[in-house]
Amino acid sequence: MHGEYRYEPKNGFMKWLDSRLPIVRLIDESVMQYPTPKNLNYWFTFGGILTFMLAAQIVTGIVLAMHYVPHETMAFDSVEHIMRDVNYGWLLRYLHSNGASMFFIAVYIHIFRGLYYGSYKAPREVLWILGVIIYLLMMATGFLGYTLPWGQMSFWGATVITNFFSAIPFVGEAVTQWLWGSFAVDNSTLERFFSLHYLLPFVIAGVVVLHIWALHVPGNNNPLGIDVKGPQDTVPFHPYYTLKDGFALAVFVLFFAAFVFFMPNVLGHSDNYIPANRLVTPNHIVPEWYYLPFYAILRSVPSKLFGVILLFGAILVWAFLPWLDTSYVRSARFRPIFRQLFWVFGIVCLVLGWCGAQTPDYVIIDLGPNTTEINRTVDQATKAGKTTEEIAAVRKTAEASYRVTFAVVDLSRILTVAYFLFFFLALPALGRLETPLPLPESISKAVLGTSGATSGGTPLAQRG
Amino acid sequence: MKRISLAAVGLLLAITAAYADAPKEPEAQTWSWTGPFGHFDPVQLQRGYQVYKEVCSACHSMHLLAFRNLGDPGGPEFSEAQVKALAATVQVPDLDDKGEPTTRPGTPADRFPSPFPNEKAARAANGGAVPPDQSVIIKAREGGPDYVYALLLGYAEPPADMKAKMMPGMNYNAFFANGQIAMPPPLTTDGQVTYAEGQPAATKAQMAKDVVAFLSWAAEPKMQERKTLGIKVMIFLFVLSLLLYFAYKNLWRDIDH
């Protein structure tokens, strides 16, 4: 992509600066002149939206940190102080907490766009893996941030998640106590979580720089999944995509504002407005919505270690996507079977999310009495020499208690299997079994005549 | 394929399996502050504060609120003189000249004092249960104002199958988890609080509504400001989106894409 255009400094000062620190060159060549495929649809605007959201979270977060106190006796009250006394503190707080949710909505759309259009395939594998790293860092940052208000869900969520590390054989207990800075989630834990929560977004920013750099080497993918053949397939990023991304961003921020101003707590959990109490466990400990599918996967196995392995495996499997998918065709537009499975996979993820929000033994379908158990109980009562009325009462209670059920945990198990089968069975097999549709010759050939103008179309830079 | 999958998800979500011992769902009430144009009624909040002061503050603390908040815009909006007078009727802890703990009349700068000096004293006076702080109670309970309203009026005689399970000192309330709540019914009779002239009759339902309104304001004093600013922001963003859309369309007019 580089080498087809060059920044030309216009005046003496710019030439002087360019020879000492070519920063204007960098901006001009990567954001202004940068040739971008001209057929990108709105699913491709989420990278820009994510960059904005990262900046927004950092700005609101830094100002919040001026007022927040990371000590267990003051954390909850300091957040309320921000909500009540700090000028527009309520706005900063709601922007930051809802901003995290918006950040995750955008990143899920961004990831699924990549999955659909084959943006992870060669030569963009490193770009993709950097994205997985960013996602992991986002999950860590979100988890750390959620503990900071030190509500009931903050404390107990931290307890559940940090206990993952105790599943590691031999060193688990020691590692977990080292992470806690104590023998349980404690003040030391809160203080270090605040430090790390402040640190990680800047690590994310660094990896984002690498991510954009890795993108600019081969250039952007596009909905057709075919390579750019020449300048006729592209338009300069500015003003064509700065304006399109700007529009998409305005609509996204409108959606964001609806939550911030009119339903700021709907994505959260009311238990987090109860100050943390290590002596009282909430009825249902649930993470924020963006972790729910992984929470369901974790709880689908009885073994603690295996559950943790499956949970991290479910995220790390994404890093292997470029090698698991054996098809040479990038875009799902030309892969009819893959397209169907993509939607099924999407539904699997959504329903896993629903499962994560329920208690595992929540009964979805009651399939009838468990006659084996009921008969066993009644036989026990008969052998103990109970009267006919007593046995009838025992039978009645047994019929209510012993049921054959299809519960959330059973559904989670099926869906977890489906989730991993998509990666380890469907994708490798499809490359060999699927007959893709014929690909167009080039981007410009595929979009010929789709503009309002009667002529072939000339980008703004070339117009008189 | 996609349609069938979506229908299956919808069916799944529609299947309800009721818990045997889940608390009763509170009935949805109409509140003046719901919706994008919602606002608090300052007069209702003043009545609510009166109920809170005369009934609830005997056992409950509300340590995140200060007397000056009673005069803030978007709240009960008492005048400055009224705020000073209300603060002065309450005794707040302080130290005397010798450094010994004492009490003095409150000022607008003081926070609402707690009825008990510490948690242990609170538990001892309330049968082992600590009355929760009321500052954010509306946001800390699922169902929010509907739940608190239902709870306040939900006290009744325990049904036959609960009678044996009632623990000593507990009261039956169908809206509370497990049906047993340590708090005795706070609103027992109509006219328990004497409202000023020209106010609606102080029935139990009215007092419950008013105190829930007050608690909702106490949990989120900036709610009205938030919604007012929200309308302006949404209008701005909508116009901005429109402008950006037409600019985008105009720019891309001659490009095949």
XYZ file of C-alpha atoms in Angstrom:
721
model
C 0.000 0.000 0.000
C 2.877 2.372 0.709
C 4.966 3.755 -2.083
C 2.029 4.739 -4.278
C 1.823 8.264 -2.922
C 4.174 10.427 -0.960
C 3.812 13.405 1.319
C 5.326 16.535 -0.254
C 6.139 19.269 2.289
C 4.840 22.514 0.862
C 6.821 25.316 2.514
C 10.222 25.910 4.088
C 9.163 25.264 7.674
C 7.418 21.988 6.780
C 10.505 20.802 4.874
C 12.656 21.689 7.905
C 10.357 19.802 10.272
C 10.013 16.836 7.937
C 13.764 16.328 7.807
C 13.972 16.358 11.628
C 10.797 14.565 12.761
C 8.559 13.340 9.948
C 5.414 13.402 12.065
C 3.339 15.341 9.540
C 4.450 12.803 6.947
C 3.304 9.998 9.232
C -0.158 11.526 9.676
C -0.515 12.411 6.016
C 0.508 8.993 4.745
C -1.400 6.887 7.304
C -4.593 8.879 7.869
C -5.000 11.414 5.075
C -3.713 9.982 1.790
C -3.883 6.367 2.955
C -5.585 4.441 0.132
C -8.622 2.587 1.471
C -10.881 0.223 -0.501
C -13.852 2.224 -1.698
C -16.451 -0.486 -1.029
C -16.256 -0.598 2.784
C -19.659 -0.853 4.475
C -20.717 0.347 7.918
C -19.426 -2.822 9.640
C -15.963 -1.432 8.862
C -16.520 1.778 10.848
C -16.141 0.114 14.234
C -12.351 0.304 14.313
C -12.597 4.089 14.299
C -15.401 3.931 16.853
C -13.217 1.775 19.109
C -10.344 4.259 18.895
C -12.737 7.023 19.960
C -14.110 4.891 22.813
C -10.592 4.133 24.091
C -9.823 7.860 24.136
C -13.172 8.590 25.825
C -12.590 5.976 28.522
C -9.074 7.277 29.175
C -10.197 10.923 29.419
C -13.216 10.202 31.676
C -11.150 7.727 33.678
C -8.301 10.158 34.357
C -10.716 12.842 35.590
C -12.576 10.290 37.747
C -9.248 9.214 39.230
C -8.767 12.752 40.512
C -11.738 12.223 42.843
C -11.829 8.495 43.508
C -10.206 7.004 46.634
C -8.904 3.422 46.247
C -9.276 2.407 49.895
C -11.940 -0.040 51.061
C -13.338 2.354 53.686
C -13.713 5.212 51.237
C -14.090 3.758 47.730
C -17.888 3.406 47.699
C -18.450 6.806 49.292
C -15.911 8.469 46.971
C -17.877 7.237 43.958
C -21.048 8.666 45.511
C -19.139 11.903 46.193
C -18.359 12.011 42.471
C -22.037 11.407 41.684
C -23.314 14.091 44.031
C -20.728 16.792 44.685
C -18.186 16.837 41.838
C -19.322 19.174 39.046
C -20.714 16.905 36.316
C -19.264 13.991 38.275
C -22.450 12.037 37.599
C -21.850 12.557 33.864
C -18.213 11.422 34.072
C -19.186 8.348 36.061
C -22.037 7.302 33.774
C -19.947 8.038 30.650
C -17.216 5.781 32.009
C -19.409 2.888 33.201
C -21.672 2.905 30.149
C -18.653 3.667 27.978
C -17.206 0.314 29.019
C -20.369 -1.421 27.793
C -20.286 0.556 24.549
C -16.610 -0.335 24.154
C -17.519 -4.025 24.371
C -20.536 -3.760 22.054
C -18.251 -2.130 19.475
C -15.478 -4.696 19.946
C -17.867 -7.627 19.508
C -19.229 -6.133 16.289
C -15.632 -5.456 15.168
C -14.583 -9.069 15.898
C -17.629 -10.587 14.195
C -17.043 -8.342 11.179
C -13.512 -9.804 11.027
C -14.904 -13.325 11.294
C -17.496 -12.753 8.545
C -15.236 -11.075 5.990
C -12.150 -13.223 6.648
C -10.059 -10.287 7.823
C -8.015 -12.723 9.936
C -6.664 -14.615 6.921
C -3.232 -14.174 5.350
C -1.538 -11.699 5.259
C -3.381 -10.221 8.270
C -2.702 -12.945 10.856
C -0.517 -10.765 13.109
C -3.076 -7.956 12.901
C -5.688 -10.462 14.088
C -3.568 -11.831 16.940
C -2.824 -8.275 18.115
C -6.587 -7.821 18.163
C -7.008 -10.887 20.392
C -4.370 -9.430 22.719
C -6.244 -6.111 22.816
C -9.462 -7.973 23.630
C -7.785 -9.846 26.504
C -6.393 -6.572 27.850
C -9.876 -5.038 27.586
C -11.369 -7.911 29.577
C -8.722 -7.492 32.254
C -9.220 -3.727 32.379
C -12.986 -4.073 32.587
C -12.752 -6.610 35.383
C -10.325 -4.445 37.370
C -12.470 -1.353 36.856
C -15.635 -3.072 38.009
C -14.097 -3.856 41.400
C -13.269 -0.216 42.099
C -16.687 1.017 43.352
C -16.345 -1.727 45.995
C -19.979 -2.758 45.896
C -21.200 -6.264 46.666
C -20.804 -7.416 43.073
C -17.364 -5.744 42.831
C -16.096 -7.627 45.856
C -17.660 -11.011 45.165
C -16.951 -10.871 41.421
C -13.311 -10.203 42.300
C -13.378 -13.158 44.697
C -14.774 -15.512 42.035
C -12.408 -14.424 39.270
C -9.226 -14.291 41.357
C -10.047 -17.755 42.664
C -9.481 -19.046 39.120
C -5.783 -18.933 39.832
C -6.117 -21.279 42.799
C -7.066 -23.958 40.256
C -3.460 -24.061 39.032
C -1.925 -27.276 40.368
C 0.751 -27.013 43.087
C 1.293 -23.223 43.002
C -2.338 -22.100 42.688
C -2.974 -21.136 46.306
C 0.314 -19.245 46.621
C -0.161 -17.400 43.336
C -3.673 -16.338 44.296
C -2.547 -14.975 47.671
C 0.292 -13.151 45.961
C -2.214 -11.551 43.577
C -4.544 -10.633 46.440
C -1.759 -9.206 48.580
C -3.607 -10.918 51.407
C -5.373 -14.176 52.294
C -8.627 -13.063 50.659
C -9.847 -10.189 48.516
C -8.926 -7.282 50.737
C -7.927 -3.617 50.775
C -4.542 -4.509 49.249
C -6.386 -6.098 46.363
C -8.426 -2.955 45.737
C -5.381 -0.701 45.835
C -3.375 -2.746 43.360
C -6.414 -3.234 41.101
C -6.710 0.555 40.897
C -3.072 0.874 39.887
C -3.400 -1.818 37.230
C -6.697 -0.418 35.977
C -4.959 2.925 35.380
C -2.019 1.173 33.662
C -3.671 -1.263 31.270
C -5.531 1.239 29.036
C -2.166 2.712 28.077
C -0.878 -0.784 27.299
C -3.998 -1.189 25.153
C -3.173 2.102 23.405
C 0.304 0.811 22.624
C -1.013 -2.453 21.206
C -3.581 -0.449 19.203
C -0.696 1.442 17.579
C 0.829 -1.920 16.595
C -2.619 -3.087 15.439
C -3.048 -0.104 13.103
C 0.541 -0.430 11.901
C -0.053 -4.124 11.127
C -3.188 -3.118 9.247
C -1.452 -0.498 7.142
C 1.155 -2.919 5.820
C -1.233 -5.007 3.702
C -4.018 -2.408 3.784
C -7.671 -2.840 4.774
C -9.754 -5.854 3.906
C -13.116 -5.166 2.245
C -16.583 -6.824 2.054
C -15.659 -8.719 -1.133
C -12.551 -10.143 0.514
C -10.514 -9.682 -2.672
C -7.243 -7.785 -2.849
C -6.995 -4.184 -4.040
C -5.715 -4.284 -7.636
C -4.795 -0.625 -8.074
C -5.720 2.999 -7.273
C -9.053 2.575 -9.087
C -10.147 0.323 -6.206
C -9.359 2.853 -3.473
C -10.116 6.336 -2.207
C -7.947 8.421 0.116
C -8.917 7.888 3.758
C -9.451 11.629 4.197
C -12.039 12.955 3.504
C -13.943 9.861 2.336
C -13.605 7.690 5.408
C -13.025 10.415 7.971
C -16.490 11.672 7.024
C -18.126 8.227 6.848
C -16.546 7.167 10.148
C -17.583 10.520 11.603
C -21.195 9.877 10.666
C -21.096 6.328 12.041
C -19.513 7.666 15.224
C -22.243 10.299 15.639
C -24.933 7.604 15.411
C -23.004 5.390 17.836
C -22.641 8.246 20.317
C -26.391 8.907 19.995
C -26.965 5.282 21.063
C -24.385 5.737 23.849
C -26.116 8.940 25.032
C -29.461 7.141 25.288
C -27.941 4.902 27.940
C -25.924 7.582 29.753
C -28.776 10.066 30.106
C -31.913 7.919 30.282
C -31.029 4.401 31.469
C -27.574 4.614 33.035
C -27.958 1.635 35.374
C -29.887 -0.787 33.173
C -26.740 -2.659 32.053
C -25.437 -2.944 35.613
C -26.531 -4.909 38.655
C -28.435 -3.352 41.539
C -26.342 -5.318 44.068
C -23.376 -3.112 43.235
C -25.104 -0.226 45.016
C -24.783 -2.211 48.250
C -21.402 -1.526 49.888
C -19.148 -4.606 49.871
C -19.688 -6.928 52.827
C -17.370 -9.926 53.104
C -19.796 -11.618 55.514
C -22.786 -11.554 53.150
C -22.708 -13.363 49.810
C -25.142 -12.090 47.150
C -27.778 -14.534 45.952
C -26.452 -14.560 42.401
C -22.924 -13.488 41.615
C -22.867 -12.450 37.958
C -20.276 -10.524 35.989
C -21.126 -7.655 33.668
C -23.014 -8.650 30.519
C -19.922 -8.695 28.279
C -18.431 -11.627 30.214
C -21.600 -13.712 30.414
C -20.928 -16.181 27.550
C -17.550 -17.057 29.076
C -19.147 -17.318 32.522
C -21.584 -19.874 31.112
C -18.720 -21.853 29.584
C -16.851 -21.775 32.910
C -19.846 -23.115 34.840
C -20.704 -25.836 32.359
C -18.101 -28.206 33.802
C -18.032 -29.431 37.421
C -14.217 -29.399 37.571
C -12.792 -26.015 38.635
C -9.509 -26.410 36.734
C -11.151 -27.670 33.571
C -13.724 -24.882 33.720
C -10.974 -22.263 33.893
C -9.073 -23.963 31.070
C -12.214 -23.979 28.904
C -12.874 -20.324 29.697
C -9.426 -19.143 28.648
C -9.449 -21.636 25.815
C -12.656 -20.100 24.499
C -10.848 -16.765 24.130
C -7.445 -18.055 23.006
C -8.991 -20.227 20.281
C -9.669 -16.985 18.385
C -5.907 -16.470 18.011
C -5.683 -19.704 16.008
C -8.497 -18.750 13.639
C -6.199 -17.950 10.682
C -4.937 -21.552 10.762
C -8.158 -23.305 11.783
C -10.059 -21.901 8.814
C -8.648 -23.688 5.787
C -10.652 -21.884 3.095
C -8.775 -19.622 0.645
C -11.856 -17.486 0.148
C -11.997 -14.606 2.635
C -15.475 -13.127 2.579
C -18.581 -14.999 3.752
C -20.400 -13.364 0.840
C -18.943 -16.079 -1.359
C -19.117 -18.903 1.200
C -22.759 -19.964 1.502
C -22.289 -22.726 4.110
C -19.864 -20.744 6.225
C -22.356 -17.868 6.216
C -25.081 -20.105 7.706
C -22.715 -21.465 10.363
C -21.607 -17.913 11.168
C -25.173 -16.992 12.140
C -25.606 -20.219 14.116
C -22.355 -19.427 15.935
C -23.634 -15.920 16.656
C -26.840 -17.330 18.149
C -24.786 -19.825 20.191
C -22.805 -16.934 21.678
C -25.949 -14.926 22.480
C -27.726 -17.845 24.146
C -24.541 -18.676 26.079
C -24.713 -15.097 27.297
C -28.289 -15.654 28.491
C -27.173 -18.866 30.235
C -24.406 -16.954 31.995
C -26.968 -14.610 33.552
C -29.076 -17.417 35.052
C -28.344 -19.716 37.958
C -27.058 -23.003 36.534
C -29.877 -25.072 38.027
C -32.636 -22.833 36.636
C -35.066 -25.267 35.023
C -35.883 -24.514 31.385
C -38.017 -27.561 30.648
C -39.487 -29.850 33.279
C -39.614 -33.262 31.617
C -41.632 -35.090 34.251
C -41.115 -37.084 37.445
C -37.894 -38.981 38.008
C -39.545 -42.356 38.663
C -36.315 -44.110 39.726
C -35.657 -41.685 42.555
C -39.310 -41.494 43.553
C -39.632 -45.251 43.769
C -36.416 -45.478 45.747
C -37.718 -42.960 48.299
C -41.105 -44.696 48.561
C -39.413 -48.089 48.993
C -37.268 -46.640 51.773
C -40.410 -45.381 53.537
C -42.157 -48.742 53.077
C -39.184 -50.623 54.512
C -39.126 -48.234 57.488
C -42.659 -49.406 58.237
C -44.575 -46.172 57.636
C -48.381 -46.082 57.405
C -50.217 -45.850 54.059
C -50.977 -42.126 54.564
C -47.343 -41.385 55.436
C -46.141 -43.263 52.343
C -48.608 -41.324 50.184
C -47.261 -38.059 51.661
C -43.678 -39.196 50.981
C -44.617 -40.022 47.383
C -46.241 -36.600 46.952
C -43.140 -34.745 48.215
C -40.866 -36.957 46.113
C -42.898 -36.267 42.973
C -42.420 -32.540 43.527
C -38.691 -32.736 44.341
C -37.359 -35.406 41.998
C -37.866 -34.214 38.455
C -36.127 -34.953 35.189
C -35.188 -31.492 34.004
C -33.389 -29.695 31.224
C -31.679 -26.887 33.082
C -29.444 -23.966 32.168
C -26.321 -25.993 32.932
C -27.394 -28.656 30.415
C -28.008 -26.017 27.758
C -24.619 -24.406 28.546
C -22.907 -27.756 28.039
C -24.503 -28.284 24.635
C -23.671 -24.737 23.556
C -20.071 -24.956 24.827
C -19.594 -28.072 22.720
C -21.134 -26.238 19.740
C -18.841 -23.255 20.347
C -15.682 -25.363 20.203
C -16.973 -27.544 17.364
C -17.356 -24.405 15.243
C -13.635 -23.731 15.591
C -12.216 -27.243 15.640
C -14.574 -29.101 13.318
C -16.614 -26.750 11.119
C -13.926 -24.294 10.055
C -11.208 -26.818 9.202
C -13.717 -29.010 7.346
C -15.370 -26.223 5.363
C -12.183 -25.300 3.555
C -12.199 -28.739 1.993
C -15.931 -29.399 1.702
C -17.435 -26.058 0.695
C -17.775 -24.858 -2.883
C -17.403 -21.088 -2.794
C -19.262 -18.795 -5.197
C -17.225 -17.232 -8.026
C -15.265 -14.176 -6.894
C -15.487 -10.865 -8.803
C -12.455 -9.751 -10.822
C -11.789 -6.617 -8.830
C -13.426 -4.142 -6.474
C -13.936 -1.451 -9.115
C -15.417 -4.002 -11.570
C -17.787 -5.249 -8.850
C -19.061 -1.762 -7.951
C -19.138 -0.320 -11.500
C -22.086 1.986 -12.068
C -23.289 2.043 -8.469
C -22.727 5.785 -8.006
C -25.318 8.448 -8.960
C -22.972 9.966 -11.550
C -23.149 8.792 -15.161
C -19.379 8.798 -15.600
C -16.970 6.251 -14.113
C -16.451 8.291 -10.946
C -13.508 10.410 -9.886
C -12.368 10.735 -6.274
C -12.351 14.248 -4.851
C -8.563 14.572 -5.017
C -8.634 14.232 -8.780
C -11.541 16.567 -9.398
C -10.753 20.037 -10.713
C -31.709 -20.887 8.970
C -31.151 -17.593 10.696
C -34.898 -17.104 11.152
C -35.357 -20.520 12.726
C -32.456 -19.914 15.085
C -33.847 -16.535 16.129
C -37.269 -18.046 16.725
C -35.715 -20.732 18.885
C -33.981 -18.092 20.976
C -37.253 -16.234 21.368
C -39.004 -19.389 22.477
C -36.278 -20.110 24.976
C -36.555 -16.674 26.473
C -40.324 -16.952 26.645
C -40.247 -20.158 28.664
C -40.810 -19.283 32.283
C -40.130 -21.594 35.138
C -41.190 -19.982 38.390
C -39.082 -20.487 41.471
C -40.983 -22.094 44.302
C -39.760 -19.641 46.935
C -39.105 -16.478 44.892
C -40.476 -13.276 46.435
C -43.653 -11.813 44.975
C -43.163 -9.495 41.998
C -43.938 -5.893 42.970
C -46.688 -4.212 40.965
C -45.555 -1.517 38.525
C -46.490 1.955 39.800
C -46.538 5.255 37.965
C -43.907 7.694 39.153
C -43.483 11.293 38.070
C -39.793 10.882 37.301
C -39.853 7.970 34.857
C -39.317 8.498 31.155
C -37.049 10.919 29.299
C -39.040 13.948 30.514
C -39.428 12.717 34.073
C -39.072 15.173 36.911
C -39.461 15.128 40.674
C -42.309 17.065 42.301
C -40.598 19.247 44.950
C -43.732 19.353 47.110
C -43.976 15.559 47.079
C -40.281 15.343 48.015
C -40.906 17.710 50.928
C -43.718 15.477 52.170
C -41.449 12.495 51.618
C -38.713 14.096 53.688
C -41.232 14.679 56.441
C -42.224 10.997 56.426
C -38.558 9.980 56.318
C -37.670 12.282 59.194
C -40.594 11.309 61.422
C -40.758 7.574 60.711
C -37.633 6.124 59.093
C -34.768 8.153 60.543
C -35.437 6.636 63.984
C -33.648 3.482 62.813
C -32.101 4.244 59.402
C -29.098 6.364 58.526
C -28.687 8.286 55.262
C -25.087 9.323 55.595
C -24.503 10.430 51.996
C -26.955 13.296 52.265
C -26.330 16.648 53.908
C -28.984 19.151 55.006
C -27.865 21.546 52.291
C -28.979 18.983 49.681
C -32.569 19.628 50.788
C -32.272 23.049 49.118
C -30.620 21.870 45.888
C -32.440 22.360 42.560
C -34.118 19.209 41.272
C -34.896 18.095 44.835
C -37.276 19.101 47.651
C -36.105 22.682 46.993
C -36.637 23.967 50.506
C -35.670 27.615 50.852
C -32.373 28.545 52.502
C -34.176 29.577 55.690
C -36.161 26.344 55.766
C -32.989 24.302 55.294
C -31.329 26.088 58.202
C -34.412 25.517 60.356
C -34.691 21.830 59.411
C -31.010 21.295 60.159
C -31.333 23.029 63.523
C -34.094 20.659 64.666
C -31.676 17.719 64.449
C -28.893 17.002 66.929
C -25.582 16.061 65.322
C -22.547 14.601 67.104
C -19.677 16.973 67.837
C -16.877 17.477 70.353
C -17.088 19.978 73.201
C -14.224 22.277 74.254
C -12.656 19.528 76.318
C -12.773 17.105 73.380
C -15.576 15.049 74.905
C -18.282 13.765 72.554
C -21.453 15.837 72.708
C -24.277 16.898 70.384
C -25.253 20.232 68.931
C -27.991 21.521 66.606
C -27.240 20.794 62.948
C -26.221 23.259 60.251
C -26.822 22.942 56.494
C -23.241 21.687 56.090
C -23.809 18.676 58.336
C -24.602 15.235 57.001
C -27.767 13.487 58.203
C -26.739 11.935 61.527
C -27.044 8.200 62.110
C -29.494 7.134 64.830
C -26.879 4.713 66.211
C -23.228 5.433 67.061
C -21.985 2.260 65.321
C -23.109 -0.980 63.660
C -22.996 -2.988 66.850
C -25.391 -0.610 68.577
C -27.660 -0.690 65.512
C -27.818 -4.488 65.613
C -28.389 -4.610 69.354
C -31.351 -2.243 69.091
C -32.901 -4.102 66.131
C -32.882 -7.767 67.025
C -29.507 -8.529 65.427
C -30.251 -6.991 62.017
C -28.716 -3.680 60.976
C -31.189 -1.270 59.295
C -29.527 -0.554 55.926
C -28.423 2.965 55.053
C -31.059 4.587 52.867
C -28.842 6.837 50.714
C -28.935 4.621 47.581
C -31.481 1.988 48.647
C -33.670 2.601 45.594
C -30.786 1.786 43.246
C -29.608 -1.083 45.458
C -32.770 -3.135 45.099
C -34.081 -4.836 42.001
C -37.397 -3.238 41.113
C -36.290 0.070 42.624
C -39.171 2.330 43.655
C -41.834 -0.286 42.791
C -40.156 -2.783 45.113
C -39.745 -0.391 48.047
C -43.325 0.837 47.689
C -44.667 -2.734 47.604
C -42.498 -3.694 50.574
C -43.698 -0.794 52.732
C -47.341 -1.724 52.154
C -46.807 -5.471 51.852
C -46.991 -6.491 55.484
C -49.699 -9.069 56.204
C -50.508 -12.083 58.317
C -48.360 -15.041 57.222
C -50.262 -17.596 55.125
C -50.928 -21.068 56.574
C -47.808 -22.759 55.172
C -45.519 -19.946 56.426
C -46.867 -19.778 59.985
C -44.693 -22.636 61.215
C -41.555 -21.298 59.504
C -41.711 -17.775 60.996
C -38.706 -17.120 63.223
C -39.132 -15.173 66.477
C -39.114 -11.411 66.034
C -39.580 -11.598 62.246
C -42.457 -10.114 60.288
C -44.102 -11.604 57.226
C -43.779 -9.667 53.960
C -44.410 -11.461 50.655
C -42.143 -9.073 48.742
C -39.057 -9.768 50.827
C -36.722 -12.693 50.089
C -37.945 -15.758 52.024
C -40.908 -13.702 53.232
C -39.359 -12.913 56.638
C -38.155 -9.397 57.329
C -36.750 -8.076 60.577
C -38.199 -4.577 60.062
C -41.658 -4.161 61.631
C -44.226 -2.405 59.431
C -43.111 1.260 59.449
C -46.393 2.682 58.168
C -49.103 1.361 60.467
C -51.957 3.895 60.393
C -53.336 6.576 58.139
C -52.426 10.031 59.380
C -49.280 8.695 61.091
C -47.578 11.808 59.767
C -49.510 15.072 59.772
C -49.157 16.729 56.381
C -49.476 20.519 56.117
C -52.641 22.325 54.991
C -53.569 21.809 51.350
C -51.623 18.553 51.003
C -53.263 15.230 50.057
C -54.526 13.029 52.888
C -51.755 11.133 54.634
C -53.015 7.619 53.922
C -50.536 4.746 54.178
C -50.389 4.531 50.374
C -49.792 8.284 50.048
C -47.066 8.290 52.698
C -45.445 5.304 51.005
C -45.516 7.064 47.619
C -44.080 10.245 49.072
C -41.269 8.573 50.981
C -40.358 6.435 47.942
C -40.192 9.628 45.861
C -37.909 11.166 48.470
C -35.714 8.057 48.570
C -35.520 8.051 44.768
C -34.307 11.629 44.808
C -31.862 10.842 47.615
C -30.414 7.981 45.554
C -29.983 10.126 42.474
C -30.192 13.876 43.198
C -28.904 14.710 39.714
C -31.605 12.765 37.877
C -33.528 15.772 36.645
C -30.385 17.586 35.492
C -29.288 14.385 33.776
C -32.509 14.042 31.786
C -32.717 17.728 30.858
C -29.152 17.711 29.578
C -29.869 14.385 27.890
C -32.661 15.807 25.758
C -30.421 18.650 24.611
C -27.543 16.261 23.872
C -29.744 13.857 21.894
C -31.167 16.686 19.791
C -27.664 18.005 19.116
C -26.359 14.560 18.179
C -29.356 13.888 15.972
C -28.832 17.124 14.012
C -25.092 16.400 13.846
C -25.758 12.909 12.475
C -28.075 14.341 9.855
C -25.503 16.918 8.744
C -22.719 14.341 8.638
C -24.933 11.931 6.709
C -25.744 14.433 3.979
C -22.140 15.594 3.802
C -21.065 11.957 3.421
C -23.666 11.310 0.732
C -22.633 14.444 -1.147
C -18.933 13.623 -0.992
C -19.423 10.067 -2.227
C -21.910 11.079 -4.927
C -19.589 10.406 -7.824
C -17.783 7.358 -6.489
C -18.839 3.846 -7.485
C -18.983 2.067 -4.143
